[in-house]
Coordinates of N, CA and C in Angstrom, one line a residue:
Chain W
X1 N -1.0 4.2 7.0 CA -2.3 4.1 7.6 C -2.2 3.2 8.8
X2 N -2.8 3.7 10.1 CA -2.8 2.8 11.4 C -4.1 2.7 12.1
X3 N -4.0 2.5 13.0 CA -5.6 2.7 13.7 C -5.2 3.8 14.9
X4 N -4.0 4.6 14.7 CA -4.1 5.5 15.6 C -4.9 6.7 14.9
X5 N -5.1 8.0 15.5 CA -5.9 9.4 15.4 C -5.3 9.9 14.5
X6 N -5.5 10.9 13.7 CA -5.1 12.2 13.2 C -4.3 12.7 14.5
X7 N -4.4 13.1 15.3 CA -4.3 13.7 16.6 C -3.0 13.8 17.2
X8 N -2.7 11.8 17.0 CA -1.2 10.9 17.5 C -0.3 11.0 16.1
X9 N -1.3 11.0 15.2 CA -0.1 11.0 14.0 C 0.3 12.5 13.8
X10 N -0.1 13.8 14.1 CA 0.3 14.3 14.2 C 1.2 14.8 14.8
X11 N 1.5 14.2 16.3 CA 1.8 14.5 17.7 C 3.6 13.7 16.9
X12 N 3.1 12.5 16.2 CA 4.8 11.4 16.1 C 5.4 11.8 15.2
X13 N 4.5 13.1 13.9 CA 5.4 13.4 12.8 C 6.4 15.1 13.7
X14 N 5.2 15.7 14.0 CA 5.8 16.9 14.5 C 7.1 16.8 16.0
X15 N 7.0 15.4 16.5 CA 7.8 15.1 17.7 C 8.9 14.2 17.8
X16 N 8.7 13.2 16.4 CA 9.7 12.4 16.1 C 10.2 12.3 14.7
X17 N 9.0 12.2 13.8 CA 9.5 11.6 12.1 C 10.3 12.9 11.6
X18 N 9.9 14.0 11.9 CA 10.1 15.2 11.5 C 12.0 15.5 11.9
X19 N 12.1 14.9 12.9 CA 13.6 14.7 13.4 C 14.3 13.5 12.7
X20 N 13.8 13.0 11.9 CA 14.2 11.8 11.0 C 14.6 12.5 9.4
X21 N 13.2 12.9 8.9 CA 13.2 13.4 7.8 C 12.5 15.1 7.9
X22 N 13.8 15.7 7.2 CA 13.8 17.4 6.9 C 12.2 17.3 6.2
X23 N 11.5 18.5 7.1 CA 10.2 18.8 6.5 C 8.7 18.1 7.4
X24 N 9.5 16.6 7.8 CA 8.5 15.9 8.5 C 7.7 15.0 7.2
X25 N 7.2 14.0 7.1 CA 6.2 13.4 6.4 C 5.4 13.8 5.3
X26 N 6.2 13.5 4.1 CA 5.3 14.2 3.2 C 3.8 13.9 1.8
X27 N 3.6 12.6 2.4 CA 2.8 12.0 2.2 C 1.5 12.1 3.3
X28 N 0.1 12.0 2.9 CA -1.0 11.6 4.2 C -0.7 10.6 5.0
X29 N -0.6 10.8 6.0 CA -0.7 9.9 7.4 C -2.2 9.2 7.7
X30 N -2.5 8.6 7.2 CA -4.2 8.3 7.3 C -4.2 7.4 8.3
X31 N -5.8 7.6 9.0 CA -6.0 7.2 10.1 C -6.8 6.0 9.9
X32 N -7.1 4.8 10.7 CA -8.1 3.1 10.2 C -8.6 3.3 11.6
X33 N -9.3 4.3 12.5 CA -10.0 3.4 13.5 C -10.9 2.6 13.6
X34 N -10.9 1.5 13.9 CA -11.8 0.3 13.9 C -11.4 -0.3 12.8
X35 N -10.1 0.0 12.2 CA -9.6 -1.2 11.3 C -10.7 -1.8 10.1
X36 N -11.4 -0.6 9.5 CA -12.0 -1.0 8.4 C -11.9 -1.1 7.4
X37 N -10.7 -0.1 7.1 CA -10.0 -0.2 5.6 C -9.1 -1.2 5.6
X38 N -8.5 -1.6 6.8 CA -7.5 -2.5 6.7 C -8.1 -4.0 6.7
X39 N -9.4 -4.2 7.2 CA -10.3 -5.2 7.1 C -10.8 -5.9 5.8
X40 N -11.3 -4.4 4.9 CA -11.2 -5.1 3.3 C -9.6 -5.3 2.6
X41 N -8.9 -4.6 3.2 CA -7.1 -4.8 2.6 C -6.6 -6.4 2.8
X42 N -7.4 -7.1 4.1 CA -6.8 -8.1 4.9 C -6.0 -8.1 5.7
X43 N -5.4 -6.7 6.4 CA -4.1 -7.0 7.4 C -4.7 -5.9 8.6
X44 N -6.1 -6.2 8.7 CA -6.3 -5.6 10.1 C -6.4 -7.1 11.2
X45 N -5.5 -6.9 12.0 CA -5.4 -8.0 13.3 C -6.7 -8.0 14.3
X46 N -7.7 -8.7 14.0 CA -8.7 -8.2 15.7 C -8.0 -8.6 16.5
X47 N -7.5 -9.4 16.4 CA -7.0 -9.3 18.1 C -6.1 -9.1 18.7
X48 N -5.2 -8.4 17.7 CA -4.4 -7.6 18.2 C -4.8 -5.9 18.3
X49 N -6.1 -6.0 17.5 CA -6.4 -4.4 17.2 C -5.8 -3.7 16.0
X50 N -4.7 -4.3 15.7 CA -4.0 -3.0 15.0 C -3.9 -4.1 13.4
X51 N -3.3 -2.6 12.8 CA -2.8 -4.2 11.3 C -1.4 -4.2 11.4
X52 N -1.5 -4.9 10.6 CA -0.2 -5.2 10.1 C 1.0 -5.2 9.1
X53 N 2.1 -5.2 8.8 CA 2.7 -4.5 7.9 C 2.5 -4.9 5.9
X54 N 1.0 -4.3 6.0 CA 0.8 -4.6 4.6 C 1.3 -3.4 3.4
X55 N 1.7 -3.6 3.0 CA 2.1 -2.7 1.4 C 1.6 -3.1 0.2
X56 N 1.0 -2.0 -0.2 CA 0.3 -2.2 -1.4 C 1.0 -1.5 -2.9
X57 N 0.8 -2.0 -3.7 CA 1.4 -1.1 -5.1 C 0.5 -1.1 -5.9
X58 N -0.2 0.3 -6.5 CA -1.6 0.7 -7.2 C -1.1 1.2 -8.2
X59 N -1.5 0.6 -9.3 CA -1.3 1.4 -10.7 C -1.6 2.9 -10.9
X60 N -2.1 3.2 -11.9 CA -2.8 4.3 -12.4 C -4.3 4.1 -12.7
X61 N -4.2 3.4 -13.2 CA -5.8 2.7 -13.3 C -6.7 2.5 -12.3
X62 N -5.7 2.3 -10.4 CA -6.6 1.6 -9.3 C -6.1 0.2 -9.3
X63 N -5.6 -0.5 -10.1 CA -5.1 -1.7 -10.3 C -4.0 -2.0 -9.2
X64 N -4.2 -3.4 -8.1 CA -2.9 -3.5 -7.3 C -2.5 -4.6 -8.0
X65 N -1.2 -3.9 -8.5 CA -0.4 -4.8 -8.7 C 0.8 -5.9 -7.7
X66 N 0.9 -5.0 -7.1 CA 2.0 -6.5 -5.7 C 1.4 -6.0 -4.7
X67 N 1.5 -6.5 -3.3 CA 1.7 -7.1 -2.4 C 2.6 -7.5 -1.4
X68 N 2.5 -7.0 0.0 CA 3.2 -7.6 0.8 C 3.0 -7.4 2.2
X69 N 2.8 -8.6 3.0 CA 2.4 -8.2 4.4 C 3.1 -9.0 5.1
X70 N 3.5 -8.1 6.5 CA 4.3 -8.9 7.4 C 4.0 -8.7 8.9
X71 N 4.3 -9.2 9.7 CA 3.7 -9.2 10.9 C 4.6 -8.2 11.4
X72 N 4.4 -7.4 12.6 CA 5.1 -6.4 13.2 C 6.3 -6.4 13.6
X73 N 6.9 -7.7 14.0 CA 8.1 -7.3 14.2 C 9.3 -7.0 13.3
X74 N 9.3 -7.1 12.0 CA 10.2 -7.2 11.2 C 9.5 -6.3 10.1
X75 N 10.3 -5.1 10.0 CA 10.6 -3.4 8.9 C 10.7 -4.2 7.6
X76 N 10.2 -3.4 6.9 CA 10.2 -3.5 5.4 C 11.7 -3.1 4.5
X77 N 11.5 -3.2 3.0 CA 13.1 -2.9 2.9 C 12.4 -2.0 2.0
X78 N 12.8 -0.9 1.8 CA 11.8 0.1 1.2 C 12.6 0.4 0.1
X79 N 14.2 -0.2 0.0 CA 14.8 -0.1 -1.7 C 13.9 -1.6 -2.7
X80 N 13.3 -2.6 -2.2 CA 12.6 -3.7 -3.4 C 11.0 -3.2 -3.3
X81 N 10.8 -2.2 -2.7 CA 9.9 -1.9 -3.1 C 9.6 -0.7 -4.3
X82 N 10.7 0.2 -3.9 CA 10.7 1.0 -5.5 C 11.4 0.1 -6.5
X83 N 12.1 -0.8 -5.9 CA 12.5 -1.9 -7.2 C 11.2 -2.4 -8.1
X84 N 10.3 -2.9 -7.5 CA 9.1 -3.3 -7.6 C 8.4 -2.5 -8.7
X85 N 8.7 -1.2 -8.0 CA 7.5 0.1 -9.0 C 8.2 0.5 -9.9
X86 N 9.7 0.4 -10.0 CA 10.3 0.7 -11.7 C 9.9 -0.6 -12.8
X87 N 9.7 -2.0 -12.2 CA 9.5 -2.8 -12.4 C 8.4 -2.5 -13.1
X88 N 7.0 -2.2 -12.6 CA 6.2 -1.8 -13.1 C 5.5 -1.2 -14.1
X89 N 6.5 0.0 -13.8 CA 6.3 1.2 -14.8 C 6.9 1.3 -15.9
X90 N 8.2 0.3 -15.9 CA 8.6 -0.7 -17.3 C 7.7 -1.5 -18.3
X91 N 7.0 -2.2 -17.7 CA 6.1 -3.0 -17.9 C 4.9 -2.6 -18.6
X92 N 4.6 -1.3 -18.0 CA 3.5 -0.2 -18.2 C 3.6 0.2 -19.3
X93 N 4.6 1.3 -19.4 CA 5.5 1.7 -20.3 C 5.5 1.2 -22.1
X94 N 5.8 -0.1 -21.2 CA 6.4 -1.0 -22.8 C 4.9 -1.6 -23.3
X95 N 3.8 -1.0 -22.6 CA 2.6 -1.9 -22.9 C 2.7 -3.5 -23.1
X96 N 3.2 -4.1 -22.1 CA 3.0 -5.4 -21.5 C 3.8 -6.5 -22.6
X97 N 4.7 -5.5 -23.5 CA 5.6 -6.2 -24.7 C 7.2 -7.0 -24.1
X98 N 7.1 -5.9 -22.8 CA 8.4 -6.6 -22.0 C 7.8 -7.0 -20.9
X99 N 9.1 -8.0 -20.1 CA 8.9 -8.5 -18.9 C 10.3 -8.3 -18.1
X100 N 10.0 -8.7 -16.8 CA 11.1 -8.2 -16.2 C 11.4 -9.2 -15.4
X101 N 12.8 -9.6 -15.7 CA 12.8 -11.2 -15.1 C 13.1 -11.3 -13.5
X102 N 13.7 -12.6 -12.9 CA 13.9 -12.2 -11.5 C 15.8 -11.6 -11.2
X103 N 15.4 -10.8 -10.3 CA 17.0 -10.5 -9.7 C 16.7 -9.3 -11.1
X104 N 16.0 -8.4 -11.8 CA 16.4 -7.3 -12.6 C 16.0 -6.2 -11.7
X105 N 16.8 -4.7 -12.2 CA 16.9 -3.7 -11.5 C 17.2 -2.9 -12.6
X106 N 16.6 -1.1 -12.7 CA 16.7 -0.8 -13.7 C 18.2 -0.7 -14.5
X107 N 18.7 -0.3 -15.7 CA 19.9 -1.0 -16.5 C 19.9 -2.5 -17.2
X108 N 19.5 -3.1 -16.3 CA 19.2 -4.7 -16.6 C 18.5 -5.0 -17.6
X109 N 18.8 -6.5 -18.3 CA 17.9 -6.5 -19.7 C 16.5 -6.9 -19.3
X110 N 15.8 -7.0 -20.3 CA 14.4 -7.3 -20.2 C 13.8 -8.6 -21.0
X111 N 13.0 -8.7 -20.8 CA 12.9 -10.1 -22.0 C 11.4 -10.1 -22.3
X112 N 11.5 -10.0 -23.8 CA 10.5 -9.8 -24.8 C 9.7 -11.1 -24.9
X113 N 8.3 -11.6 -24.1 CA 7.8 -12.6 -23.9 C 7.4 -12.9 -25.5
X114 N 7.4 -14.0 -25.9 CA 7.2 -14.4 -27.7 C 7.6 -15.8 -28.2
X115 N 7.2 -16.1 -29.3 CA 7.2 -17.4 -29.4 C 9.2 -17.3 -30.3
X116 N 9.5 -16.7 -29.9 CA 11.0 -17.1 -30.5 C 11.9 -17.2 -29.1
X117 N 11.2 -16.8 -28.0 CA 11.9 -16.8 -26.6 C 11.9 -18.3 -26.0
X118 N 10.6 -18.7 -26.3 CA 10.5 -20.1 -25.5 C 11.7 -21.1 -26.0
X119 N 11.8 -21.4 -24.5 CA 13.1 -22.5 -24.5 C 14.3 -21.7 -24.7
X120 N 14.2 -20.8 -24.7 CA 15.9 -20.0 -25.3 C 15.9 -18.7 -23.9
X121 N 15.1 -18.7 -23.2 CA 15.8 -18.0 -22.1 C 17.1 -18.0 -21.5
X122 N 17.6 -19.6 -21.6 CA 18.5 -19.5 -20.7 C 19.9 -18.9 -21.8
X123 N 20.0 -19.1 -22.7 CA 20.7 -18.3 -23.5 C 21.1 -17.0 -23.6
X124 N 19.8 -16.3 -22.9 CA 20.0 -14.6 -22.6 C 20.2 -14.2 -20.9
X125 N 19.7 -14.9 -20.3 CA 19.4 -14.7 -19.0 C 20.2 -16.2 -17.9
X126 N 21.0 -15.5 -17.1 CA 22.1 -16.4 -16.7 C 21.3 -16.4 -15.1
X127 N 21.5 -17.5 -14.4 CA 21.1 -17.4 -12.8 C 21.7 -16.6 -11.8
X128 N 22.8 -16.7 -12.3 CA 23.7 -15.4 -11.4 C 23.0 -14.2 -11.4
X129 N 22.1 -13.9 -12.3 CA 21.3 -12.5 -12.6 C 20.5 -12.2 -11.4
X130 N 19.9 -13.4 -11.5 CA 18.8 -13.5 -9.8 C 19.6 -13.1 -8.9
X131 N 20.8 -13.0 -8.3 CA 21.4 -13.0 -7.0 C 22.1 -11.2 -7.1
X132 N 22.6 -10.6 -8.3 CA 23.4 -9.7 -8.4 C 22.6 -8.1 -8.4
Chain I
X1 N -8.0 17.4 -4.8 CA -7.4 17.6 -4.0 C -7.7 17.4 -2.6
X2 N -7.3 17.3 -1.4 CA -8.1 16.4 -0.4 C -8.3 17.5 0.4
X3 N -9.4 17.5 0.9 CA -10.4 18.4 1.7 C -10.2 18.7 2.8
X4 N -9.8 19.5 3.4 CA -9.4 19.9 4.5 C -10.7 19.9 5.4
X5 N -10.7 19.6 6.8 CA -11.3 19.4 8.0 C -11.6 19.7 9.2
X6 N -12.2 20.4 9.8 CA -12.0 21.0 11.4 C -12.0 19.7 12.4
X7 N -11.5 18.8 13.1 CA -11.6 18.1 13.7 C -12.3 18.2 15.0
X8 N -13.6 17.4 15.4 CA -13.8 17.9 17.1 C -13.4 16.8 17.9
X9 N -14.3 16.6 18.8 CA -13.7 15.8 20.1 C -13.6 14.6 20.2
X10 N -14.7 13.9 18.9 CA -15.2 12.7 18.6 C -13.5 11.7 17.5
X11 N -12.9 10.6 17.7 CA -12.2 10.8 16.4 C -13.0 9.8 15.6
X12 N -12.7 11.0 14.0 CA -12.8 10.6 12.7 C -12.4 9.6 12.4
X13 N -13.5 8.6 11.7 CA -12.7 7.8 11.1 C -13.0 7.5 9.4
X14 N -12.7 6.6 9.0 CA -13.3 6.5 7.6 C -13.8 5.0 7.3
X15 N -13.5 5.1 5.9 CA -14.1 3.2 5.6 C -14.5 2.9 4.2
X16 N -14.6 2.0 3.9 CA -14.9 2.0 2.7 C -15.6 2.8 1.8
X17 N -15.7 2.9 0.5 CA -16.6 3.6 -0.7 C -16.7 3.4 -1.8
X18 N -18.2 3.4 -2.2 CA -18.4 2.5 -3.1 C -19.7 1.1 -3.1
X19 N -19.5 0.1 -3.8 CA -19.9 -0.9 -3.9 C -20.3 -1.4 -2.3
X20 N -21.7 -2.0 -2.4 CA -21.6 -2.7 -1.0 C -21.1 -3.7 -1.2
X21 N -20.7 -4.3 0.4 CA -19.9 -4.9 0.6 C -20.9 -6.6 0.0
X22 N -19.8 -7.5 -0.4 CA -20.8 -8.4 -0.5 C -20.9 -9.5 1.0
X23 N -22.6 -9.4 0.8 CA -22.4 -10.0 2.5 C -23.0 -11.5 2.4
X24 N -22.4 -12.3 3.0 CA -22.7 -14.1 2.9 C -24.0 -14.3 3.8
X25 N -24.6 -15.1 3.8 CA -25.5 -15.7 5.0 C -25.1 -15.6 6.5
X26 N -25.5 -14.8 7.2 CA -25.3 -14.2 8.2 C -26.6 -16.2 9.3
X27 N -25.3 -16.0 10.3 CA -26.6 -16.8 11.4 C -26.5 -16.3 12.3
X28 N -27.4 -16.1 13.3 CA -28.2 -15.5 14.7 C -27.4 -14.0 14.6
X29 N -28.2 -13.2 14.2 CA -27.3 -11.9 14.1 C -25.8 -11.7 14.2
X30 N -24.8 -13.0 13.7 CA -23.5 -12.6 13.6 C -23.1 -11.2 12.9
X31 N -22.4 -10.7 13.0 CA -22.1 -9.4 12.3 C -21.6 -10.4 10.5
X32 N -22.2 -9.6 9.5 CA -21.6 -9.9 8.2 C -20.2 -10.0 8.6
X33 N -19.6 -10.6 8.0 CA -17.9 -10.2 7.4 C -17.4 -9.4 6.4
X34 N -17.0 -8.7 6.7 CA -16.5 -8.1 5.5 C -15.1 -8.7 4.4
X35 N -15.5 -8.9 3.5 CA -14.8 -9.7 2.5 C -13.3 -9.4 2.6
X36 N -12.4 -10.0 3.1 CA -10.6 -9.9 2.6 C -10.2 -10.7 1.2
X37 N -11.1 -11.7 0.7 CA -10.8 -11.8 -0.3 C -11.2 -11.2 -1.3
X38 N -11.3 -9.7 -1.4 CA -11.3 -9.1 -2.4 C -10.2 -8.7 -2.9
X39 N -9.2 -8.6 -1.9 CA -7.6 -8.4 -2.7 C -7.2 -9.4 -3.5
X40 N -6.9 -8.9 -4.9 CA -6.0 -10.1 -5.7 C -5.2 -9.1 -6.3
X41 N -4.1 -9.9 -7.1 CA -3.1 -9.1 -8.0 C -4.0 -8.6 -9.3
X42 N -3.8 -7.6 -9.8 CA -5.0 -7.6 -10.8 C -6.3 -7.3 -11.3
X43 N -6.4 -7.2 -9.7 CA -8.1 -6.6 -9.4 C -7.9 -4.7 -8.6
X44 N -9.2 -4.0 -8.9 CA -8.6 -3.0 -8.6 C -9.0 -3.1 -7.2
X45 N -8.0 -2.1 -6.6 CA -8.0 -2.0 -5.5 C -9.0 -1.0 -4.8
X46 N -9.2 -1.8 -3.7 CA -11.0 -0.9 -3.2 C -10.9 0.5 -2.6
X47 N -12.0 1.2 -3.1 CA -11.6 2.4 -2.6 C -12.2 2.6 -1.5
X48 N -11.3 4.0 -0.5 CA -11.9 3.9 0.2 C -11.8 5.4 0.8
X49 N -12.7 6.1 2.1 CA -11.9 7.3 2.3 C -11.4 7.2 3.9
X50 N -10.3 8.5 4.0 CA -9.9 7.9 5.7 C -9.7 9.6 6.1
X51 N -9.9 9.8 7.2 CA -9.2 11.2 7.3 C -7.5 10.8 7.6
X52 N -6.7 12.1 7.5 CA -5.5 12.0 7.5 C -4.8 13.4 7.8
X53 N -3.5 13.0 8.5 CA -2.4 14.3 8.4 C -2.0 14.6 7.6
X54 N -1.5 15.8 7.4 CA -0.6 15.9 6.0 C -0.2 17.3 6.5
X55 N 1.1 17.3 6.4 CA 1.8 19.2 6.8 C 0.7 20.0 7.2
X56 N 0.9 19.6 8.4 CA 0.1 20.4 9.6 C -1.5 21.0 9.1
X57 N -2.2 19.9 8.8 CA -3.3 20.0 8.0 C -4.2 18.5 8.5
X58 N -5.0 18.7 8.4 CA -6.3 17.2 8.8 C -7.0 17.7 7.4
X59 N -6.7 16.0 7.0 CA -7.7 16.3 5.4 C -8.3 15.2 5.8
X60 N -9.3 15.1 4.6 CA -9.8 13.8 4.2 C -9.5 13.2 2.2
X61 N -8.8 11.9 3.1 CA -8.4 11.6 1.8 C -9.6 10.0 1.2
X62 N -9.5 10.6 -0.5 CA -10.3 9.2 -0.8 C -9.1 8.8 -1.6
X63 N -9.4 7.6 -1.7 CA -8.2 6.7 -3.0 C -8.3 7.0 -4.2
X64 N -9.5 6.9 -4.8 CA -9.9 7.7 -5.9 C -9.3 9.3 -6.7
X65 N -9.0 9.9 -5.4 CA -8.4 10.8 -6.0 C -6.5 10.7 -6.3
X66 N -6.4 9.8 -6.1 CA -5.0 9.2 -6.7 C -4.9 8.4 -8.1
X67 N -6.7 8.7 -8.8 CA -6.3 7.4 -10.2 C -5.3 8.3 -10.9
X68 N -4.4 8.0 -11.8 CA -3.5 8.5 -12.9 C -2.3 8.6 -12.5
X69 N -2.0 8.1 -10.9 CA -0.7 8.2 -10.7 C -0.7 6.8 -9.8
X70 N 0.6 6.6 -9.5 CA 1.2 5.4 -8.8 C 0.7 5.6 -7.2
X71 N 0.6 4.4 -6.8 CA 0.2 5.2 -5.2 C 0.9 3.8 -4.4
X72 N 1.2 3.5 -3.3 CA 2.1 2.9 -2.2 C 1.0 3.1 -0.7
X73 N 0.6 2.1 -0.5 CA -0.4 1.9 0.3 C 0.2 1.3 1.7
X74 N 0.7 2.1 2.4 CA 0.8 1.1 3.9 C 0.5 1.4 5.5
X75 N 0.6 0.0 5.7 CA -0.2 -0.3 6.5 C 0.7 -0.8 7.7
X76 N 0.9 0.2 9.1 CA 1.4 -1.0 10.3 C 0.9 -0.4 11.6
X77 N 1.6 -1.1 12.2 CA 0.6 -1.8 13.4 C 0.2 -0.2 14.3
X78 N 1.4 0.5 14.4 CA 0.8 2.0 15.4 C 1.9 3.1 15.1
X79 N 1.7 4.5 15.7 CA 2.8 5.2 15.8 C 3.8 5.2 17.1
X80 N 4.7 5.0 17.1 CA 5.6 5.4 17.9 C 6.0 4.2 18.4
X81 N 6.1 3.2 17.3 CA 6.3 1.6 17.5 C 7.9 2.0 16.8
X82 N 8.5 0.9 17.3 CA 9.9 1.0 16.8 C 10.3 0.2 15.3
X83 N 10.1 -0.2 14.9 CA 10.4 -0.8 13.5 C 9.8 0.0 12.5

């Protein structure tokens, strides 16, 4: 979603994205003129006009679960964001019985939040995990 | 499924739907604000409708019609920007 047209998004998938990715864009390209939807989201700029690099993660329910916005000059990394949504859907999944610690990726263990865990994390879960 | 559109000369745009917006004490005809702190982690996310592209198609999309599945919301600054 931008505050360009239907018109221009059309014009960038059919003239450029489409020369990126076979098929062209396969998701809606939605349009924000006047930055309204991005106004209740928070990342419409007035004074710049435009918004800004927000990403959202929506359950099933409508529920947003993460978050993330960045100013324009610096791309997003679009592998921690599906990191994010297996994350999720783990979570979902397991009905809120597991958690997913930091530095996990699918394969990785999980940890069963409960009163036999406390204080004994660090026994299953090493810090090297965060970085690997 | 999202509604397809004839587009004219005017452009489409969309905006929120739903709930009004909640509006604070306004002074000397300032325009309301429209609330940004309605995002949190946890809360649902507001719906809204926008028109949009989609394989050489002009729909109109609401959020709504995405409950039951995962959805990835984003947002930047223009097309034909480089990053």
């Amino acid at each position: 979603m931008s505050i360009d047209s239907v018109f221009v998004h059309k014009m960038w998938n059919d003239h450029e994205l489409s020369k990126m990715v076979q098929g062209g864009v396969p998701f809606p390209m939605m349009s924000d003129g006047g930055g309204k939807v991005g106004s209740i989201y928070g990342v419409y700029d007035e004074d710049a006009g435009v918004e800004t690099r927000g990403r959202f993660i929506i359950d099933p329910d409508g529920v947003i679960q993460g978050f993330e916005v960045l100013t324009p000059p610096v791309g997003r990394n679009v592998k921690e964001s599906l990191r994010q949504i297996q994350a999720f859907q783990l979570v979902r999944n397991s009905k809120g019985t597991e958690a997913t610690p930091s530095g996990w990726k699918p394969g990785k263990i999980t940890l069963k939040p409960g009163a036999d865990l406390v204080g004994k994390v660090w026994e299953v879960w090493k810090t090297e995990m965060a970085f690997d | 499924m999202p509604e397809e559109f004839k587009p004219g000369c005017a452009r489409p745009t969309g905006g929120p739907v739903g709930e009004a917006l909640i509006q604070g004490e306004t002074k000397n005809n300032e325009k309301p604000k429209e609330t940004a702190a309605m995002i949190k982690v946890g809360r649902k996310a507001p719906d809204f409708s926008a028109p949009a592209y989609l394989k050489g198609k002009f729909v109109n999309i609401n959020l709504s019609e995405y409950l039951g599945k995962w959805v990835v919301l984003c947002f930047y600054p223009g097309d034909f920007t480089f990053v």
